[in-house]
Short mmCIF file of C-alpha atoms and ligand atoms in Angstrom, two decimals:
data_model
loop_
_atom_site.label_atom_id
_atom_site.label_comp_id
_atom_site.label_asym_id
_atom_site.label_seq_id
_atom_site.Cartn_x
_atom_site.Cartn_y
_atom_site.Cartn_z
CA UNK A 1314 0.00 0.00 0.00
CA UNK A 1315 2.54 2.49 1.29
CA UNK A 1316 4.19 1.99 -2.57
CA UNK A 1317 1.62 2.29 -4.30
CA UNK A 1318 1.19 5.82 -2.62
CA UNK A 1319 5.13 6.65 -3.14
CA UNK A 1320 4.47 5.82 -6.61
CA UNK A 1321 1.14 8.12 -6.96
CA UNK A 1322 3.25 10.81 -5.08
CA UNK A 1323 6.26 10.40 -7.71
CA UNK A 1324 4.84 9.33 -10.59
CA UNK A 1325 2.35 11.71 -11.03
CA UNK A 1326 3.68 15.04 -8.66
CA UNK A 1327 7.53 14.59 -9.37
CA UNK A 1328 7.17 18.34 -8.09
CA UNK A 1329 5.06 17.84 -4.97
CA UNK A 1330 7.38 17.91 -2.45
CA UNK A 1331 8.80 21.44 -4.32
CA UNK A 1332 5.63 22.45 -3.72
CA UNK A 1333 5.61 21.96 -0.11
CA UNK A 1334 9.19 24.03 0.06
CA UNK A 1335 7.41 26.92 -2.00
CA UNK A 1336 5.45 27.63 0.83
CA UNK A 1337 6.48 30.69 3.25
CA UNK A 1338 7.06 29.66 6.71
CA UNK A 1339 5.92 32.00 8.49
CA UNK A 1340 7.60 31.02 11.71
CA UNK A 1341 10.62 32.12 13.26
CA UNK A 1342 13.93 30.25 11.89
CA UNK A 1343 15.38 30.25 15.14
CA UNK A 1344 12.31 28.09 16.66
CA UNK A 1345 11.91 25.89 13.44
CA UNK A 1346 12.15 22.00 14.63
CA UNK A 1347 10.28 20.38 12.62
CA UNK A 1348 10.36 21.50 8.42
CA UNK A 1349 6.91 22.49 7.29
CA UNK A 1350 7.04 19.69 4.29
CA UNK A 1351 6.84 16.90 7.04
CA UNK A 1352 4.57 18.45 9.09
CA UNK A 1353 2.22 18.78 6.35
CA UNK A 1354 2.76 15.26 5.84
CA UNK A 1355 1.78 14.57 9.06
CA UNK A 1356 -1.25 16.81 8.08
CA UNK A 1357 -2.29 15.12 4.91
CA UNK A 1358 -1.77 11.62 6.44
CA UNK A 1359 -3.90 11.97 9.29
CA UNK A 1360 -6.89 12.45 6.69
CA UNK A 1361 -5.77 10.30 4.04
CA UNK A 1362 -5.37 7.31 6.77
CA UNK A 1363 -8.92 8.52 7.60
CA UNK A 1364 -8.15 8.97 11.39
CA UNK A 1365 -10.47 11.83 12.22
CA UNK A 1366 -8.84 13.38 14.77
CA UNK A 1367 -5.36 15.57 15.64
CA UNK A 1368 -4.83 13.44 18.72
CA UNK A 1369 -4.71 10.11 16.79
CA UNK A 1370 -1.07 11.99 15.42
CA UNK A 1371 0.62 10.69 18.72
CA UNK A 1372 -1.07 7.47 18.86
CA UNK A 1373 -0.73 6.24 15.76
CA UNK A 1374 2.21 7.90 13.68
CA UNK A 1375 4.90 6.92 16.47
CA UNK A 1376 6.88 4.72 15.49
CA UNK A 1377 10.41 4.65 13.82
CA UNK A 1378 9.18 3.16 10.68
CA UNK A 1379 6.45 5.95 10.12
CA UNK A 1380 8.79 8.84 10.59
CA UNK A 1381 11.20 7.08 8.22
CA UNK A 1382 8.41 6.98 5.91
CA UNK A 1383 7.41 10.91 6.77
CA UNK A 1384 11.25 11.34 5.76
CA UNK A 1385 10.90 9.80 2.26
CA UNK A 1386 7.60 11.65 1.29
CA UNK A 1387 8.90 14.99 2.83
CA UNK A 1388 12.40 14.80 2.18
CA UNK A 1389 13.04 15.89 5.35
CA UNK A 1390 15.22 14.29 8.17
CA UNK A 1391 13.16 14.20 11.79
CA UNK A 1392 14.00 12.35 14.01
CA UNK A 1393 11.49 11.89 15.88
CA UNK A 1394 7.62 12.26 16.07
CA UNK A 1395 5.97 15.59 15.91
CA UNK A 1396 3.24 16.43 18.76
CA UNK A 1397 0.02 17.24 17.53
CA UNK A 1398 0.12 20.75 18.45
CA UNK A 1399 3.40 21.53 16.91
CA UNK A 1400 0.89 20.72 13.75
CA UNK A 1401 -1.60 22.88 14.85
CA UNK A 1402 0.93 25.92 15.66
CA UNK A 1403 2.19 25.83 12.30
CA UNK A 1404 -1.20 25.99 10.70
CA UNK A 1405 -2.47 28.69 13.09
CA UNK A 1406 0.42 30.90 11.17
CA UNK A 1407 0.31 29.65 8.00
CA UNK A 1408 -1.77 31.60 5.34
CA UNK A 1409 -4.34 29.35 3.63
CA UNK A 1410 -3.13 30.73 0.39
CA UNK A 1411 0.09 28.41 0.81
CA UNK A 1412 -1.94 25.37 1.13
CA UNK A 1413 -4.60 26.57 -1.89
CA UNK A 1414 -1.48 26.87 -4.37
CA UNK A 1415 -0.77 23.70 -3.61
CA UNK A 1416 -4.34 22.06 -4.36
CA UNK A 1417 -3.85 24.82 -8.12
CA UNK A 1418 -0.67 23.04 -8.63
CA UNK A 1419 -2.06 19.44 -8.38
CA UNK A 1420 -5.04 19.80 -10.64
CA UNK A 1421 -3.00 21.85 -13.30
CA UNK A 1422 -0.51 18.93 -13.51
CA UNK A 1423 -3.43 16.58 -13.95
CA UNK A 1424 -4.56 18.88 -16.99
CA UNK A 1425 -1.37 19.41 -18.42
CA UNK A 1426 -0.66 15.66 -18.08
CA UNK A 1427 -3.56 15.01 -20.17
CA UNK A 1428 -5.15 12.72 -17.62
CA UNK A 1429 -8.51 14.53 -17.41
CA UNK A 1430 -8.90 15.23 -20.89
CA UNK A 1431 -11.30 12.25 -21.82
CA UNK A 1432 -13.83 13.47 -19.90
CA UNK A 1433 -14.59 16.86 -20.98
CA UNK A 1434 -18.17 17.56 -21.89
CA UNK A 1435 -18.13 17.76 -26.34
CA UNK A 1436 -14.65 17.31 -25.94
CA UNK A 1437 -14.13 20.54 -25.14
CA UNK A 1438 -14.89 22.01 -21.55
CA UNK A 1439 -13.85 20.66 -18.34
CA UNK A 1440 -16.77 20.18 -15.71
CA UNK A 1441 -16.95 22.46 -12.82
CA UNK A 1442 -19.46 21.98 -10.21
CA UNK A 1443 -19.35 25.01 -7.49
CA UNK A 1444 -21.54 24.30 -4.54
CA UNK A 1445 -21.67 25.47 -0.77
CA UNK A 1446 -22.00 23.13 2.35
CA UNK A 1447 -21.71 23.43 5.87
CA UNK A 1448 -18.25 23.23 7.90
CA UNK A 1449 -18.35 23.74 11.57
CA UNK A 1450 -20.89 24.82 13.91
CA UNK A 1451 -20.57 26.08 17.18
CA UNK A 1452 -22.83 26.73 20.16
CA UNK A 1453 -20.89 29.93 21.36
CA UNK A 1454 -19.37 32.06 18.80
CA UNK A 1455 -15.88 31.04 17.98
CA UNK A 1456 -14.45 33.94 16.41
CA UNK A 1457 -15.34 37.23 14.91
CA UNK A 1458 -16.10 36.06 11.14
CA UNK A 1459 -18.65 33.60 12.41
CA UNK A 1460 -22.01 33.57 10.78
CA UNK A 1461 -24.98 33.73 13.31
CA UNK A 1462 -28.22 31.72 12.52
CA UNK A 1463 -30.58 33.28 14.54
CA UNK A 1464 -34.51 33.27 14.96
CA UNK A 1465 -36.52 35.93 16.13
CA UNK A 1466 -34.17 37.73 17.38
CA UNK A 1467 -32.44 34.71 19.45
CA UNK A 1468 -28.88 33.19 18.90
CA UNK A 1469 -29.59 29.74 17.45
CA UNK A 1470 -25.72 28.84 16.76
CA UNK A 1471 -22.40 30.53 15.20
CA UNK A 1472 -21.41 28.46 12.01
CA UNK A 1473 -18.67 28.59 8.94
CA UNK A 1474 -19.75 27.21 5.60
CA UNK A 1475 -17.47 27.00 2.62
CA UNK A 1476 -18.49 27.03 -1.31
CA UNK A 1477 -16.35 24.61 -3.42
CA UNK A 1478 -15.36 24.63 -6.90
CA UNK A 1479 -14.18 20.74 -7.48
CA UNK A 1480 -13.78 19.34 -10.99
CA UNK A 1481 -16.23 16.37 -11.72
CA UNK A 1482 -15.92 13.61 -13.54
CA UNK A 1483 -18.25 10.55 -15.61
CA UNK A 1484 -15.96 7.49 -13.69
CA UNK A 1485 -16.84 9.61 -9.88
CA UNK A 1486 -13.79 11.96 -9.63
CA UNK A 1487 -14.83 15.18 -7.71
CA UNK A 1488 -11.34 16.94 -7.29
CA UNK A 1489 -10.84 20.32 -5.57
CA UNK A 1490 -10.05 22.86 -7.58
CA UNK A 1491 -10.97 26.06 -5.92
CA UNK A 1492 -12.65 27.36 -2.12
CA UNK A 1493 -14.18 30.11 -0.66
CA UNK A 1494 -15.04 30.18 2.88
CA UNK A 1495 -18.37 32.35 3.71
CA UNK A 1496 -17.23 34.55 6.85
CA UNK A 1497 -18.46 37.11 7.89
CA UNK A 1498 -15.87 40.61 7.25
CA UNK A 1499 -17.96 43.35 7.85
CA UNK A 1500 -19.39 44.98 10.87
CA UNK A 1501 -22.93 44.99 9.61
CA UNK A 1502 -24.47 41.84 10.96
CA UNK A 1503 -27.43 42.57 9.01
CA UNK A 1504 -25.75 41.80 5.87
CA UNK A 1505 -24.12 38.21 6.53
CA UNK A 1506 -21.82 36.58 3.80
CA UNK A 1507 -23.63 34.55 1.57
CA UNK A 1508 -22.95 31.50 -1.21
CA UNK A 1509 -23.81 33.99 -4.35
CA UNK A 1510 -21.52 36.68 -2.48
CA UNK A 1511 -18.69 33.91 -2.39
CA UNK A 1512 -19.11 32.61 -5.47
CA UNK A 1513 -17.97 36.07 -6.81
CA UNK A 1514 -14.51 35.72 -4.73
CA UNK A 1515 -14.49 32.26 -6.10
CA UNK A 1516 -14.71 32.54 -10.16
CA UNK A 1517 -12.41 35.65 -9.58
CA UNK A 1518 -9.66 33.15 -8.18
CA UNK A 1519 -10.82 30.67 -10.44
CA UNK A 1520 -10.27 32.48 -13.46
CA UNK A 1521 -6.82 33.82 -12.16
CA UNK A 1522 -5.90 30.41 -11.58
CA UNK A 1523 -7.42 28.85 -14.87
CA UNK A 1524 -7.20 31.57 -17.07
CA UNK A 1525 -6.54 28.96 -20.16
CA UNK A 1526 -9.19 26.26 -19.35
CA UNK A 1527 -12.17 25.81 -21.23
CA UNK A 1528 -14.73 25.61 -18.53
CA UNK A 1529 -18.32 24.54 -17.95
CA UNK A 1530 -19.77 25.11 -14.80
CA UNK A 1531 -22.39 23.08 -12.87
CA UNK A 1532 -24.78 25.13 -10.67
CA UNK A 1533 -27.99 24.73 -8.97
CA UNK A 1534 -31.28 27.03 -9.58
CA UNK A 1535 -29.26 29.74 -6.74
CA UNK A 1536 -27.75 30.68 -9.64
CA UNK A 1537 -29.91 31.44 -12.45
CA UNK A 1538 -29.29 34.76 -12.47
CA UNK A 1539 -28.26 37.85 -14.40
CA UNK A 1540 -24.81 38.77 -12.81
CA UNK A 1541 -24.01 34.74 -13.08
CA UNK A 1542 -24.92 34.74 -16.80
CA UNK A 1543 -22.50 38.20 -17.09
CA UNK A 1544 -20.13 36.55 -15.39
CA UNK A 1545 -19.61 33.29 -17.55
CA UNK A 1546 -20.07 35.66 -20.79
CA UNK A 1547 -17.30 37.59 -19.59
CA UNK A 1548 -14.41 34.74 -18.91
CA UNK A 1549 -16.04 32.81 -22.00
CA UNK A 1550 -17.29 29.71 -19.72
CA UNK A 1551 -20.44 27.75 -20.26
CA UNK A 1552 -22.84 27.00 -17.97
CA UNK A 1553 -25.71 24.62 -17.56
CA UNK A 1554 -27.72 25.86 -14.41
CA UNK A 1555 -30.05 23.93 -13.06
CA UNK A 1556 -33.56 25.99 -13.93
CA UNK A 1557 -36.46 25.48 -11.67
CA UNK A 1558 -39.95 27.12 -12.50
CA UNK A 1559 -39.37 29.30 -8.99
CA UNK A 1560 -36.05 30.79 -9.51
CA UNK A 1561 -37.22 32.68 -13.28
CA UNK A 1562 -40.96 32.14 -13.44
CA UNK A 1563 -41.13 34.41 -16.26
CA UNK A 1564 -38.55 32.82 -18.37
CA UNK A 1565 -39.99 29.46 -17.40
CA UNK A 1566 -43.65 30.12 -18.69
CA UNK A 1567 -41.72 31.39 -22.29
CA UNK A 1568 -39.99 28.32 -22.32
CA UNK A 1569 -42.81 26.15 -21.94
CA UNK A 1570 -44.64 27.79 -24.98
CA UNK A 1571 -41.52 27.91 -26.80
CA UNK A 1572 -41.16 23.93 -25.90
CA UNK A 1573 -44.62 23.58 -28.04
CA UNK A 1574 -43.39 25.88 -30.82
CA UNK A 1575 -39.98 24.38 -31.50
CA UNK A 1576 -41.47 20.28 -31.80
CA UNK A 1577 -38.58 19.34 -33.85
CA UNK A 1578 -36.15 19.76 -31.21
CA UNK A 1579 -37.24 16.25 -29.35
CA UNK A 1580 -35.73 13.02 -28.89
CA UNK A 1581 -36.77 9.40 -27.01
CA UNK A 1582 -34.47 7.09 -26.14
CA UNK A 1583 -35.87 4.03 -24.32
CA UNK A 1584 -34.59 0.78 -23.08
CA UNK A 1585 -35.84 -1.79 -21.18
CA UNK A 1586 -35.65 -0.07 -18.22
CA UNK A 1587 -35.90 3.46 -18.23
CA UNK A 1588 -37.27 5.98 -21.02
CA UNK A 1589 -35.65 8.91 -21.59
CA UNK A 1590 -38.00 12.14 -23.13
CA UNK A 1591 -35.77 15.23 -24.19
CA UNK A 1592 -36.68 18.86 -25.14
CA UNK A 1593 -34.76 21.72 -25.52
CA UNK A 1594 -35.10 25.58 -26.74
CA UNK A 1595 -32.58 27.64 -28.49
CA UNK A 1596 -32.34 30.64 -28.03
CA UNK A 1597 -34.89 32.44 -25.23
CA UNK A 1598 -34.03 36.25 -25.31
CA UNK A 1599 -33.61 37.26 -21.54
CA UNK A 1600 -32.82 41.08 -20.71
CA UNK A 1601 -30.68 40.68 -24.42
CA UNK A 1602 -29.06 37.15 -23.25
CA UNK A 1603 -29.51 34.56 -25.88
CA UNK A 1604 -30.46 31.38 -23.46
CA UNK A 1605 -30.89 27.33 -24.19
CA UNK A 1606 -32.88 25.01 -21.97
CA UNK A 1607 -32.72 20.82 -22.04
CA UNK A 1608 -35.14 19.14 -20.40
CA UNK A 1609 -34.66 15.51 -20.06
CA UNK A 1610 -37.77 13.90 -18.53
CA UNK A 1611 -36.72 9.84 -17.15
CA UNK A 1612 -39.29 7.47 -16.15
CA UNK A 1613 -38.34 3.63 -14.94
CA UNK A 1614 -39.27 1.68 -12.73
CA UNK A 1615 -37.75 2.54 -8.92
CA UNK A 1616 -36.74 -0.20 -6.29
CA UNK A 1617 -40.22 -1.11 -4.80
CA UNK A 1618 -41.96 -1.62 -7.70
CA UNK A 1619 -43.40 2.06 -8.21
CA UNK A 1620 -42.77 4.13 -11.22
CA UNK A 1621 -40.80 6.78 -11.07
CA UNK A 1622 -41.03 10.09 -13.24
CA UNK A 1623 -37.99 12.37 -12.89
CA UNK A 1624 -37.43 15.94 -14.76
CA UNK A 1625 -34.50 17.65 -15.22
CA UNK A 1626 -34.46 21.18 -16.74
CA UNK A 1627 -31.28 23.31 -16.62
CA UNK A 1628 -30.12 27.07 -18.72
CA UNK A 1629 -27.48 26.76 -20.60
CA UNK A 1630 -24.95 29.01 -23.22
CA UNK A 1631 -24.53 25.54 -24.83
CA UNK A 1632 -25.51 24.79 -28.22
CA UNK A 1633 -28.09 22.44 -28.17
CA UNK A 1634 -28.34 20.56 -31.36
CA UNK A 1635 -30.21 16.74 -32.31
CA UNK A 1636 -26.25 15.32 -31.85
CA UNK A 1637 -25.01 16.77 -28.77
CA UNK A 1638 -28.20 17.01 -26.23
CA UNK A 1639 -27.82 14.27 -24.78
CA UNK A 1640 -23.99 14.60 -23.37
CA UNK A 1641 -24.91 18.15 -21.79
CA UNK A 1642 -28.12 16.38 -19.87
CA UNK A 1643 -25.25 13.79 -18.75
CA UNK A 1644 -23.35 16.30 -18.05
CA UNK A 1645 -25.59 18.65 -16.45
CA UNK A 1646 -26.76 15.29 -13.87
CA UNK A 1647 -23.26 14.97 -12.73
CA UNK A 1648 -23.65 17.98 -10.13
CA UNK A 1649 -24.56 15.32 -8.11
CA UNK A 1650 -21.28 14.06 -7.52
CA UNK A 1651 -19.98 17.24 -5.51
CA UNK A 1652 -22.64 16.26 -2.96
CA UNK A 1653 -22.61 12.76 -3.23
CA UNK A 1654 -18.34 11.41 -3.86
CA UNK A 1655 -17.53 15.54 -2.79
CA UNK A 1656 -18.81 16.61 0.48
CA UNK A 1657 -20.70 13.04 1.79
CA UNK A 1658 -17.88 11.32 1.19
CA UNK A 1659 -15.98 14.07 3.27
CA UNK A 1660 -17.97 14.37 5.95
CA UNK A 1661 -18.95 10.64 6.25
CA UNK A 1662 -16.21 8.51 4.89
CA UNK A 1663 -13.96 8.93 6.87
CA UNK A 1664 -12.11 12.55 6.93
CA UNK A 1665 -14.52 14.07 9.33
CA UNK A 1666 -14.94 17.41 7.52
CA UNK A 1667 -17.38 18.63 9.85
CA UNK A 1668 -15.16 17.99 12.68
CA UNK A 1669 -13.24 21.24 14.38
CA UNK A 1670 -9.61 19.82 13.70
CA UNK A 1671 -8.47 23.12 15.71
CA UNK A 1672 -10.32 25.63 17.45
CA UNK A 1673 -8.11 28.64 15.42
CA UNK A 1674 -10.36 29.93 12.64
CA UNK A 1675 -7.16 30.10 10.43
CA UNK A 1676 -5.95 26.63 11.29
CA UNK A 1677 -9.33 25.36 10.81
CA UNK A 1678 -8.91 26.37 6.98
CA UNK A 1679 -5.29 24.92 6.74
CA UNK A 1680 -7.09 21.66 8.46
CA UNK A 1681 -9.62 22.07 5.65
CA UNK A 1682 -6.85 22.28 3.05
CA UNK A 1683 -5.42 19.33 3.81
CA UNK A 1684 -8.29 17.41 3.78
CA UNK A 1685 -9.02 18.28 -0.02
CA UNK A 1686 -5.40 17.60 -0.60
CA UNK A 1687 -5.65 13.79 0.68
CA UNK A 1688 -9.01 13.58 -0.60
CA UNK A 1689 -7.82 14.64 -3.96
CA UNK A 1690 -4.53 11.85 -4.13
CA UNK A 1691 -7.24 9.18 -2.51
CA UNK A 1692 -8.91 9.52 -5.21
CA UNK A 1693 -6.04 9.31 -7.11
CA UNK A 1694 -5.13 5.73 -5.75
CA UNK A 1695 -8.83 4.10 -5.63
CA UNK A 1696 -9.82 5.35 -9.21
CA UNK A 1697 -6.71 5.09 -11.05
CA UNK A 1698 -5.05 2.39 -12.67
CA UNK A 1699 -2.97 1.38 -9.49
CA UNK A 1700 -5.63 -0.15 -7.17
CA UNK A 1701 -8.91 0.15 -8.60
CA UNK A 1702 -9.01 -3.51 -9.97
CA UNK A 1703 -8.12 -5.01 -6.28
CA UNK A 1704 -10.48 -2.45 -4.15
CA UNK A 1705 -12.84 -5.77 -3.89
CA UNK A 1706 -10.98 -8.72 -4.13
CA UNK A 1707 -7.85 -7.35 -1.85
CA UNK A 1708 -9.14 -4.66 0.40
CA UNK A 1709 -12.69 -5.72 0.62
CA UNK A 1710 -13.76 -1.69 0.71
CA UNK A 1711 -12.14 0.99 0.41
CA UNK A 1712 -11.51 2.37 4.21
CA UNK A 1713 -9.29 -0.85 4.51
CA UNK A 1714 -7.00 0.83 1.83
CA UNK A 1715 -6.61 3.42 4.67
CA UNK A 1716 -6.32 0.94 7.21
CA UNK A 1717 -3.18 -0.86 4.92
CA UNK A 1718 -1.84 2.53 4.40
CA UNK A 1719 -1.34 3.16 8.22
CA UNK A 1720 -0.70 -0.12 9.26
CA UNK A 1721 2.82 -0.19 6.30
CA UNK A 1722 3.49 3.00 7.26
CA UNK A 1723 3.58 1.99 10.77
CA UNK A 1724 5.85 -0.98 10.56
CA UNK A 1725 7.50 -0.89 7.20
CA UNK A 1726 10.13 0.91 6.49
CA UNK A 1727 11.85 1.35 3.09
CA UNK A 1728 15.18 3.31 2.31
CA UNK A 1729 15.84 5.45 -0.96
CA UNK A 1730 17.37 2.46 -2.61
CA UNK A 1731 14.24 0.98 -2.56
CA UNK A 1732 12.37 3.70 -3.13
CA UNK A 1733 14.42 4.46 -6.14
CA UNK A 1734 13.97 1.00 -7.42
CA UNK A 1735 10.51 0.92 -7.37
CA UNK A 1736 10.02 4.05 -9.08
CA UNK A 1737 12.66 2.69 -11.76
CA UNK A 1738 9.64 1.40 -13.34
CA UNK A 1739 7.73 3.81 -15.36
CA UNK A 1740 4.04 3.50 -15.26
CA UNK A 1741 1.07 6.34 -15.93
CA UNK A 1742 -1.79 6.40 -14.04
CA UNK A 1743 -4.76 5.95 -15.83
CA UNK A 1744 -8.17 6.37 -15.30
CA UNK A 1745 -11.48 3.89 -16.80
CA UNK A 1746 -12.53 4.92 -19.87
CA UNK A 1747 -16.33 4.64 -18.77
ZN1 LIG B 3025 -15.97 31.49 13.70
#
């Protein structure tokens, strides 16, 4: 287990542990014992051996083996054990930025590497699915960008929510790509931060980050909305936004009479288990906006017998046409991934997003950081071409791949010979081609 990590880690991020040096440590020289590339190993271990909590650091990653292993990955030379709050006094300091680049760096490789490149929607544009969830919650307020939830007037709790940007994928990849965290800046409780306010922050940093990538974003009906349609016209992105009657009622009752003028642009594809009915309308003028619905309308038969009758509508600056409808309604039902293999597998499979790793609110971002970062080479291991046959017949599921991980790391130790031999092998990784 631990080599097929050193070889995801080499293989594919020659340059990660550059990356790790890149970042300015912002604590005194004088006082530095530990390097900050091991300690973030420490970091991103914890999470991607699924351990859900700091403590488990002194427990678990103890042994002589493991920090010989920390060495390897970090190129570092400890000698001994870091204590968990050495961790968390680093990443109290530390601006999130650091950590962020990072994350840029990792995806960017991925794209220039070519391994994404099957999946983009009409061969073209790379999926982006930007969606907010909740972080931490707290019954006293735990520092002065909290949100406040309150009801008439009363306190209910003090919270932080984040809004992600993670690139999706058809074979279940939901990678990182780009966070905002909704704080609170200003003085003027009245006027909390929001999702749409961070998504501004967000596609600005996106696009700085991206400024080459041929993008389609995934967003839910929150978005249909002038400003969002601006936005995408402006950094030449597509969009497909999920449109619900509610969120443009106007625009909805055109489209419906439109639906009945334009009859032609129809398809049905049926099997023997589900039938698929598709619509779509070019061109609805909106405030001067030229704008394109699908509508894909699936009925089959659900797990206790009854039928089921499901409609999806969503906008779009896509060209709809009788070849390519189809792939953008795929496309367009893959938001579903950022909650489903995104933030449920975060907060529920074993990294304990939700979870206050540190009571700083800097730290806690770092923490959160981290997590995407081992979330992001996890994925990395279980989907590509290194494990993904042997998930079931070796490991039985995947949180025993995190189990192996710690459990090698723990007791076996390899030197840089080895290391260098088993990297002497070249290999890609490679992703299904479903
Ligand atoms: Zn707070």
């Amino acid at each position: 287990m631990k080599d097929e990590l050193y070889k995801t880690m080499w293989h594919f991020f020659p340059s990660f542990s550059n990356w790790l040096n890149d970042i300015e440590d912002p604590r005194e020289k004088k006082k530095i014992e530990y390097p900050l590339s091991s300690l973030t190993w420490v970091g991103i271990l914890l999470f991607l051996m699924k351990l859900e909590t700091r403590r488990q650091i002194k427990f678990q990653f103890n042994t002589n083996e493991f920090i010989g292993n920390i060495n390897l990955l970090a190129k570092s030379e400890i000698e001994q054990m870091a204590h968990p709050d050495t961790l968390g006094y680093l990443l109290k300091r530390l601006h999130p930025e650091g950590l962020s680049d990072v994350r840029v760096k990792m995806v960017s490789r991925l794209i220039r590497m070519r391994n994404l490149e099957r999946y983009r929607l009409l061969g073209e544009y790379y999926l982006i699915s930007i969606d907010g969830t909740g972080h931490l919650v707290f019954n006293r307020r735990h520092c002065e960008r909290c949100l406040v939830k309150k009801k008439d007037d009363k306190v209910l709790y003090y919270y932080h929510n984040v809004l992600e940007a993670k690139l999706v994928t058809a074979n279940g990849l939901a990678l990182s790509i780009e966070t905002e965290f909704i704080e609170n800046t200003d003085e003027d409780m009245e006027k909390q931060d929001c999702e749409l306010r961070a998504f501004y922050r967000l596609v600005e940093n996106l696009k700085r980050n991206f400024p080459q990538l041929n993008i389609c974003l995934l967003l839910d009906a929150l978005y249909a909305a002038k400003p969002v349609f601006d936005i995408c016209k402006k950094y030449d992105w597509k969009y497909l936004i999920t449109f619900k009657r509610g969120s443009m009622s106007a625009v909805y009752e055109e489209y419906i009479a439109l639906k009945s003028l334009q009859r032609e642009n129809a398809a049905q594809i049926r099997d023997d288990e589900i039938e698929q009915n598709y619509n779509w309308v070019r061109e609805l003028d909106y405030e001067g906006r030229p704008l394109n619905i699908v509508e894909c309308n699936e009925i089959k038969e659900g797990k206790n017998g009854k039928i089921e009758d499901t409609k999806f509508v969503w906008l779009t600056n896509l060209k709809v046409e009788q070849y390519n409808y189809k792939q953008i309604a795929k496309a367009g039902r893959l938001r579903w991934k950022t909650e489903n293999e995104g933030f449920n597998i975060q907060k529920n499979g074993g990294y304990n997003l939700e979870h206050p790793y540190s009571h700083d609110e800097v730290a806690c971002k770092n923490f959160y950081l981290l997590l995407q970062i081992a979330h992001t080479i996890n994925q990395l291991m279980e989907k590509g071409s290194l494990l993904k046959d042997q998930i079931q017949k070796v490991f039985g599921n995947i949180r025993n791949i995190a189990r192996r991980l710690l459990e090698d790391f723990r007791t076996k130790s390899t030197t840089k010979e080895q290391l260098q031999s088993l990297l002497s092998v070249p290999f890609q990784i490679r992703f299904d081609s479903s």
